[in-house]
Amino acid sequence: MCKSSDLSRLDRHLGVLYGQSWGQADAARRARLLGTRDRFIARREACKSDSCISDAYVRRMREISDIMAKKN
């Protein structure tokens, strides 16, 4: 994510959140994290603008938080 400093920051933040979540997750949550990862990547890759990419990152971070809080 070197297109912009904002996107790079989001990418780093997501990586930290994902790594921390993975380390704390039980088997069921790990399965959810993996199962939803490909959907996030596809959504991000389909984006044509920085705002779309940014939104994909924010939604993914919310999704990870929800998984870890058992909201999903």
PDB file of N, CA and C in Angstrom:
ATOM      1  N   MET A   1       0.836  -1.173   0.000  1.00  0.00           N
ATOM      2  CA  MET A   1       0.000   0.000   0.000  1.00  0.00           C
ATOM      3  C   MET A   1       0.879   1.234   0.000  1.00  0.00           C
ATOM      4  N   CYS A   2       1.505   1.513  -1.067  1.00  0.00           N
ATOM      5  CA  CYS A   2       2.380   2.682  -1.101  1.00  0.00           C
ATOM      6  C   CYS A   2       1.766   3.826  -1.901  1.00  0.00           C
ATOM      7  N   LYS A   3       0.485   3.724  -2.268  1.00  0.00           N
ATOM      8  CA  LYS A   3      -0.152   4.794  -3.034  1.00  0.00           C
ATOM      9  C   LYS A   3      -0.236   6.089  -2.246  1.00  0.00           C
ATOM     10  N   SER A   4      -0.467   5.989  -0.961  1.00  0.00           N
ATOM     11  CA  SER A   4      -0.574   7.196  -0.146  1.00  0.00           C
ATOM     12  C   SER A   4      -0.181   6.874   1.292  1.00  0.00           C
ATOM     13  N   SER A   5       0.198   7.903   2.008  1.00  0.00           N
ATOM     14  CA  SER A   5       0.581   7.682   3.405  1.00  0.00           C
ATOM     15  C   SER A   5      -0.626   7.251   4.239  1.00  0.00           C
ATOM     16  N   ASP A   6      -1.808   7.760   3.917  1.00  0.00           N
ATOM     17  CA  ASP A   6      -3.008   7.364   4.658  1.00  0.00           C
ATOM     18  C   ASP A   6      -3.313   5.881   4.453  1.00  0.00           C
ATOM     19  N   LEU A   7      -3.209   5.410   3.222  1.00  0.00           N
ATOM     20  CA  LEU A   7      -3.463   3.995   2.955  1.00  0.00           C
ATOM     21  C   LEU A   7      -2.386   3.121   3.584  1.00  0.00           C
ATOM     22  N   SER A   8      -1.164   3.578   3.570  1.00  0.00           N
ATOM     23  CA  SER A   8      -0.084   2.834   4.213  1.00  0.00           C
ATOM     24  C   SER A   8      -0.334   2.711   5.707  1.00  0.00           C
ATOM     25  N   ARG A   9      -0.796   3.801   6.308  1.00  0.00           N
ATOM     26  CA  ARG A   9      -1.102   3.792   7.741  1.00  0.00           C
ATOM     27  C   ARG A   9      -2.231   2.812   8.040  1.00  0.00           C
ATOM     28  N   LEU A  10      -3.273   2.821   7.229  1.00  0.00           N
ATOM     29  CA  LEU A  10      -4.380   1.880   7.412  1.00  0.00           C
ATOM     30  C   LEU A  10      -3.907   0.434   7.260  1.00  0.00           C
ATOM     31  N   ASP A  11      -3.049   0.201   6.288  1.00  0.00           N
ATOM     32  CA  ASP A  11      -2.534  -1.146   6.056  1.00  0.00           C
ATOM     33  C   ASP A  11      -1.727  -1.633   7.264  1.00  0.00           C
ATOM     34  N   ARG A  12      -0.887  -0.768   7.803  1.00  0.00           N
ATOM     35  CA  ARG A  12      -0.106  -1.133   8.995  1.00  0.00           C
ATOM     36  C   ARG A  12      -1.018  -1.388  10.196  1.00  0.00           C
ATOM     37  N   HIS A  13      -2.002  -0.526  10.370  1.00  0.00           N
ATOM     38  CA  HIS A  13      -2.937  -0.670  11.492  1.00  0.00           C
ATOM     39  C   HIS A  13      -3.709  -1.988  11.379  1.00  0.00           C
ATOM     40  N   LEU A  14      -4.160  -2.295  10.173  1.00  0.00           N
ATOM     41  CA  LEU A  14      -4.872  -3.548   9.965  1.00  0.00           C
ATOM     42  C   LEU A  14      -3.964  -4.737  10.268  1.00  0.00           C
ATOM     43  N   GLY A  15      -2.724  -4.668   9.845  1.00  0.00           N
ATOM     44  CA  GLY A  15      -1.789  -5.761  10.111  1.00  0.00           C
ATOM     45  C   GLY A  15      -1.587  -5.988  11.595  1.00  0.00           C
ATOM     46  N   VAL A  16      -1.472  -4.911  12.358  1.00  0.00           N
ATOM     47  CA  VAL A  16      -1.315  -5.028  13.811  1.00  0.00           C
ATOM     48  C   VAL A  16      -2.582  -5.618  14.426  1.00  0.00           C
ATOM     49  N   LEU A  17      -3.734  -5.085  14.039  1.00  0.00           N
ATOM     50  CA  LEU A  17      -4.999  -5.583  14.574  1.00  0.00           C
ATOM     51  C   LEU A  17      -5.198  -7.058  14.250  1.00  0.00           C
ATOM     52  N   TYR A  18      -4.920  -7.432  13.018  1.00  0.00           N
ATOM     53  CA  TYR A  18      -5.086  -8.830  12.612  1.00  0.00           C
ATOM     54  C   TYR A  18      -4.141  -9.732  13.404  1.00  0.00           C
ATOM     55  N   GLY A  19      -2.887  -9.323  13.528  1.00  0.00           N
ATOM     56  CA  GLY A  19      -1.917 -10.130  14.265  1.00  0.00           C
ATOM     57  C   GLY A  19      -2.287 -10.291  15.722  1.00  0.00           C
ATOM     58  N   GLN A  20      -2.713  -9.218  16.363  1.00  0.00           N
ATOM     59  CA  GLN A  20      -3.128  -9.298  17.763  1.00  0.00           C
ATOM     60  C   GLN A  20      -4.367 -10.175  17.904  1.00  0.00           C
ATOM     61  N   SER A  21      -5.301  -9.998  17.005  1.00  0.00           N
ATOM     62  CA  SER A  21      -6.536 -10.781  17.061  1.00  0.00           C
ATOM     63  C   SER A  21      -6.246 -12.256  16.845  1.00  0.00           C
ATOM     64  N   TRP A  22      -5.397 -12.548  15.884  1.00  0.00           N
ATOM     65  CA  TRP A  22      -5.029 -13.938  15.613  1.00  0.00           C
ATOM     66  C   TRP A  22      -4.404 -14.578  16.852  1.00  0.00           C
ATOM     67  N   GLY A  23      -3.548 -13.844  17.510  1.00  0.00           N
ATOM     68  CA  GLY A  23      -2.881 -14.359  18.697  1.00  0.00           C
ATOM     69  C   GLY A  23      -3.828 -14.632  19.853  1.00  0.00           C
ATOM     70  N   GLN A  24      -4.944 -13.920  19.904  1.00  0.00           N
ATOM     71  CA  GLN A  24      -5.911 -14.078  20.986  1.00  0.00           C
ATOM     72  C   GLN A  24      -7.084 -14.988  20.614  1.00  0.00           C
ATOM     73  N   ALA A  25      -7.195 -15.317  19.352  1.00  0.00           N
ATOM     74  CA  ALA A  25      -8.381 -16.022  18.863  1.00  0.00           C
ATOM     75  C   ALA A  25      -8.344 -17.508  19.185  1.00  0.00           C
ATOM     76  N   ASP A  26      -9.533 -18.036  19.466  1.00  0.00           N
ATOM     77  CA  ASP A  26      -9.678 -19.483  19.576  1.00  0.00           C
ATOM     78  C   ASP A  26      -9.842 -20.038  18.160  1.00  0.00           C
ATOM     79  N   ALA A  27     -10.001 -21.336  18.043  1.00  0.00           N
ATOM     80  CA  ALA A  27     -10.070 -21.976  16.721  1.00  0.00           C
ATOM     81  C   ALA A  27     -11.240 -21.456  15.891  1.00  0.00           C
ATOM     82  N   ALA A  28     -12.381 -21.248  16.519  1.00  0.00           N
ATOM     83  CA  ALA A  28     -13.557 -20.774  15.781  1.00  0.00           C
ATOM     84  C   ALA A  28     -13.336 -19.361  15.251  1.00  0.00           C
ATOM     85  N   ARG A  29     -12.758 -18.497  16.069  1.00  0.00           N
ATOM     86  CA  ARG A  29     -12.498 -17.128  15.619  1.00  0.00           C
ATOM     87  C   ARG A  29     -11.419 -17.105  14.546  1.00  0.00           C
ATOM     88  N   ARG A  30     -10.412 -17.949  14.685  1.00  0.00           N
ATOM     89  CA  ARG A  30      -9.392 -18.013  13.629  1.00  0.00           C
ATOM     90  C   ARG A  30     -10.007 -18.435  12.309  1.00  0.00           C
ATOM     91  N   ALA A  31     -10.922 -19.373  12.359  1.00  0.00           N
ATOM     92  CA  ALA A  31     -11.608 -19.808  11.137  1.00  0.00           C
ATOM     93  C   ALA A  31     -12.388 -18.650  10.525  1.00  0.00           C
ATOM     94  N   ARG A  32     -13.052 -17.845  11.358  1.00  0.00           N
ATOM     95  CA  ARG A  32     -13.786 -16.674  10.854  1.00  0.00           C
ATOM     96  C   ARG A  32     -12.849 -15.636  10.269  1.00  0.00           C
ATOM     97  N   LEU A  33     -11.720 -15.388  10.958  1.00  0.00           N
ATOM     98  CA  LEU A  33     -10.748 -14.423  10.441  1.00  0.00           C
ATOM     99  C   LEU A  33     -10.242 -14.849   9.070  1.00  0.00           C
ATOM    100  N   LEU A  34      -9.918 -16.118   8.934  1.00  0.00           N
ATOM    101  CA  LEU A  34      -9.444 -16.622   7.639  1.00  0.00           C
ATOM    102  C   LEU A  34     -10.553 -16.599   6.592  1.00  0.00           C
ATOM    103  N   GLY A  35     -11.737 -16.997   6.992  1.00  0.00           N
ATOM    104  CA  GLY A  35     -12.853 -17.084   6.060  1.00  0.00           C
ATOM    105  C   GLY A  35     -13.280 -15.736   5.505  1.00  0.00           C
ATOM    106  N   THR A  36     -13.086 -14.686   6.268  1.00  0.00           N
ATOM    107  CA  THR A  36     -13.496 -13.360   5.818  1.00  0.00           C
ATOM    108  C   THR A  36     -12.359 -12.591   5.150  1.00  0.00           C
ATOM    109  N   ARG A  37     -11.141 -13.087   5.280  1.00  0.00           N
ATOM    110  CA  ARG A  37      -9.972 -12.397   4.709  1.00  0.00           C
ATOM    111  C   ARG A  37     -10.045 -12.295   3.189  1.00  0.00           C
ATOM    112  N   ASP A  38     -10.397 -13.378   2.531  1.00  0.00           N
ATOM    113  CA  ASP A  38     -10.447 -13.362   1.063  1.00  0.00           C
ATOM    114  C   ASP A  38     -11.491 -12.386   0.539  1.00  0.00           C
ATOM    115  N   ARG A  39     -12.599 -12.271   1.247  1.00  0.00           N
ATOM    116  CA  ARG A  39     -13.637 -11.318   0.835  1.00  0.00           C
ATOM    117  C   ARG A  39     -13.107  -9.885   0.931  1.00  0.00           C
ATOM    118  N   PHE A  40     -12.376  -9.590   2.010  1.00  0.00           N
ATOM    119  CA  PHE A  40     -11.778  -8.266   2.159  1.00  0.00           C
ATOM    120  C   PHE A  40     -10.789  -7.991   1.025  1.00  0.00           C
ATOM    121  N   ILE A  41      -9.923  -8.948   0.735  1.00  0.00           N
ATOM    122  CA  ILE A  41      -8.923  -8.756  -0.318  1.00  0.00           C
ATOM    123  C   ILE A  41      -9.602  -8.509  -1.660  1.00  0.00           C
ATOM    124  N   ALA A  42     -10.630  -9.273  -1.969  1.00  0.00           N
ATOM    125  CA  ALA A  42     -11.354  -9.091  -3.229  1.00  0.00           C
ATOM    126  C   ALA A  42     -12.011  -7.713  -3.285  1.00  0.00           C
ATOM    127  N   ARG A  43     -12.599  -7.285  -2.173  1.00  0.00           N
ATOM    128  CA  ARG A  43     -13.244  -5.967  -2.116  1.00  0.00           C
ATOM    129  C   ARG A  43     -12.208  -4.875  -2.329  1.00  0.00           C
ATOM    130  N   ARG A  44     -11.066  -4.993  -1.651  1.00  0.00           N
ATOM    131  CA  ARG A  44     -10.006  -3.989  -1.773  1.00  0.00           C
ATOM    132  C   ARG A  44      -9.450  -3.946  -3.192  1.00  0.00           C
ATOM    133  N   GLU A  45      -9.213  -5.085  -3.786  1.00  0.00           N
ATOM    134  CA  GLU A  45      -8.646  -5.148  -5.134  1.00  0.00           C
ATOM    135  C   GLU A  45      -9.611  -4.623  -6.192  1.00  0.00           C
ATOM    136  N   ALA A  46     -10.901  -4.658  -5.928  1.00  0.00           N
ATOM    137  CA  ALA A  46     -11.886  -4.154  -6.886  1.00  0.00           C
ATOM    138  C   ALA A  46     -12.000  -2.637  -6.854  1.00  0.00           C
ATOM    139  N   CYS A  47     -11.421  -2.012  -5.851  1.00  0.00           N
ATOM    140  CA  CYS A  47     -11.532  -0.561  -5.702  1.00  0.00           C
ATOM    141  C   CYS A  47     -10.769   0.180  -6.795  1.00  0.00           C
ATOM    142  N   LYS A  48     -11.334   1.298  -7.196  1.00  0.00           N
ATOM    143  CA  LYS A  48     -10.724   2.156  -8.215  1.00  0.00           C
ATOM    144  C   LYS A  48     -10.278   3.497  -7.645  1.00  0.00           C
ATOM    145  N   SER A  49     -10.547   3.728  -6.358  1.00  0.00           N
ATOM    146  CA  SER A  49     -10.179   5.016  -5.758  1.00  0.00           C
ATOM    147  C   SER A  49      -9.616   4.792  -4.358  1.00  0.00           C
ATOM    148  N   ASP A  50      -8.856   5.770  -3.904  1.00  0.00           N
ATOM    149  CA  ASP A  50      -8.308   5.694  -2.554  1.00  0.00           C
ATOM    150  C   ASP A  50      -9.407   5.669  -1.503  1.00  0.00           C
ATOM    151  N   SER A  51     -10.484   6.404  -1.731  1.00  0.00           N
ATOM    152  CA  SER A  51     -11.565   6.416  -0.744  1.00  0.00           C
ATOM    153  C   SER A  51     -12.234   5.052  -0.634  1.00  0.00           C
ATOM    154  N   CYS A  52     -12.364   4.356  -1.732  1.00  0.00           N
ATOM    155  CA  CYS A  52     -12.914   2.998  -1.717  1.00  0.00           C
ATOM    156  C   CYS A  52     -11.989   2.059  -0.943  1.00  0.00           C
ATOM    157  N   ILE A  53     -10.696   2.164  -1.198  1.00  0.00           N
ATOM    158  CA  ILE A  53      -9.719   1.328  -0.499  1.00  0.00           C
ATOM    159  C   ILE A  53      -9.748   1.638   0.991  1.00  0.00           C
ATOM    160  N   SER A  54      -9.778   2.900   1.332  1.00  0.00           N
ATOM    161  CA  SER A  54      -9.844   3.307   2.729  1.00  0.00           C
ATOM    162  C   SER A  54     -11.083   2.728   3.400  1.00  0.00           C
ATOM    163  N   ASP A  55     -12.213   2.811   2.733  1.00  0.00           N
ATOM    164  CA  ASP A  55     -13.455   2.259   3.274  1.00  0.00           C
ATOM    165  C   ASP A  55     -13.340   0.751   3.476  1.00  0.00           C
ATOM    166  N   ALA A  56     -12.718   0.067   2.537  1.00  0.00           N
ATOM    167  CA  ALA A  56     -12.537  -1.385   2.674  1.00  0.00           C
ATOM    168  C   ALA A  56     -11.709  -1.711   3.920  1.00  0.00           C
ATOM    169  N   TYR A  57     -10.667  -0.933   4.165  1.00  0.00           N
ATOM    170  CA  TYR A  57      -9.840  -1.150   5.356  1.00  0.00           C
ATOM    171  C   TYR A  57     -10.622  -0.901   6.642  1.00  0.00           C
ATOM    172  N   VAL A  58     -11.359   0.190   6.673  1.00  0.00           N
ATOM    173  CA  VAL A  58     -12.136   0.516   7.874  1.00  0.00           C
ATOM    174  C   VAL A  58     -13.172  -0.572   8.134  1.00  0.00           C
ATOM    175  N   ARG A  59     -13.837  -1.015   7.093  1.00  0.00           N
ATOM    176  CA  ARG A  59     -14.831  -2.089   7.245  1.00  0.00           C
ATOM    177  C   ARG A  59     -14.177  -3.384   7.717  1.00  0.00           C
ATOM    178  N   ARG A  60     -12.995  -3.694   7.217  1.00  0.00           N
ATOM    179  CA  ARG A  60     -12.298  -4.904   7.638  1.00  0.00           C
ATOM    180  C   ARG A  60     -11.879  -4.818   9.106  1.00  0.00           C
ATOM    181  N   MET A  61     -11.400  -3.666   9.526  1.00  0.00           N
ATOM    182  CA  MET A  61     -11.020  -3.522  10.934  1.00  0.00           C
ATOM    183  C   MET A  61     -12.234  -3.662  11.842  1.00  0.00           C
ATOM    184  N   ARG A  62     -13.363  -3.116  11.421  1.00  0.00           N
ATOM    185  CA  ARG A  62     -14.601  -3.264  12.186  1.00  0.00           C
ATOM    186  C   ARG A  62     -15.020  -4.733  12.218  1.00  0.00           C
ATOM    187  N   GLU A  63     -14.887  -5.403  11.078  1.00  0.00           N
ATOM    188  CA  GLU A  63     -15.248  -6.810  10.996  1.00  0.00           C
ATOM    189  C   GLU A  63     -14.392  -7.653  11.948  1.00  0.00           C
ATOM    190  N   ILE A  64     -13.095  -7.405  11.975  1.00  0.00           N
ATOM    191  CA  ILE A  64     -12.203  -8.137  12.874  1.00  0.00           C
ATOM    192  C   ILE A  64     -12.595  -7.869  14.327  1.00  0.00           C
ATOM    193  N   SER A  65     -12.861  -6.618  14.657  1.00  0.00           N
ATOM    194  CA  SER A  65     -13.277  -6.274  16.023  1.00  0.00           C
ATOM    195  C   SER A  65     -14.565  -6.994  16.395  1.00  0.00           C
ATOM    196  N   ASP A  66     -15.497  -7.038  15.457  1.00  0.00           N
ATOM    197  CA  ASP A  66     -16.768  -7.738  15.711  1.00  0.00           C
ATOM    198  C   ASP A  66     -16.557  -9.237  15.913  1.00  0.00           C
ATOM    199  N   ILE A  67     -15.701  -9.822  15.109  1.00  0.00           N
ATOM    200  CA  ILE A  67     -15.402 -11.248  15.257  1.00  0.00           C
ATOM    201  C   ILE A  67     -14.832 -11.519  16.643  1.00  0.00           C
ATOM    202  N   MET A  68     -13.909 -10.682  17.051  1.00  0.00           N
ATOM    203  CA  MET A  68     -13.261 -10.881  18.345  1.00  0.00           C
ATOM    204  C   MET A  68     -14.217 -10.615  19.512  1.00  0.00           C
ATOM    205  N   ALA A  69     -15.233  -9.776  19.287  1.00  0.00           N
ATOM    206  CA  ALA A  69     -16.211  -9.471  20.332  1.00  0.00           C
ATOM    207  C   ALA A  69     -17.430 -10.406  20.250  1.00  0.00           C
ATOM    208  N   LYS A  70     -17.385 -11.358  19.330  1.00  0.00           N
ATOM    209  CA  LYS A  70     -18.461 -12.328  19.094  1.00  0.00           C
ATOM    210  C   LYS A  70     -19.747 -11.669  18.632  1.00  0.00           C
ATOM    211  N   LYS A  71     -19.658 -10.568  17.901  1.00  0.00           N
ATOM    212  CA  LYS A  71     -20.849  -9.905  17.373  1.00  0.00           C
ATOM    213  C   LYS A  71     -21.324 -10.521  16.071  1.00  0.00           C
ATOM    214  N   ASN A  72     -20.451 -11.243  15.398  1.00  0.00           N
ATOM    215  CA  ASN A  72     -20.826 -11.860  14.110  1.00  0.00           C
ATOM    216  C   ASN A  72     -21.037 -13.324  14.272  1.00  0.00           C
TER     217      ASN A  72
END
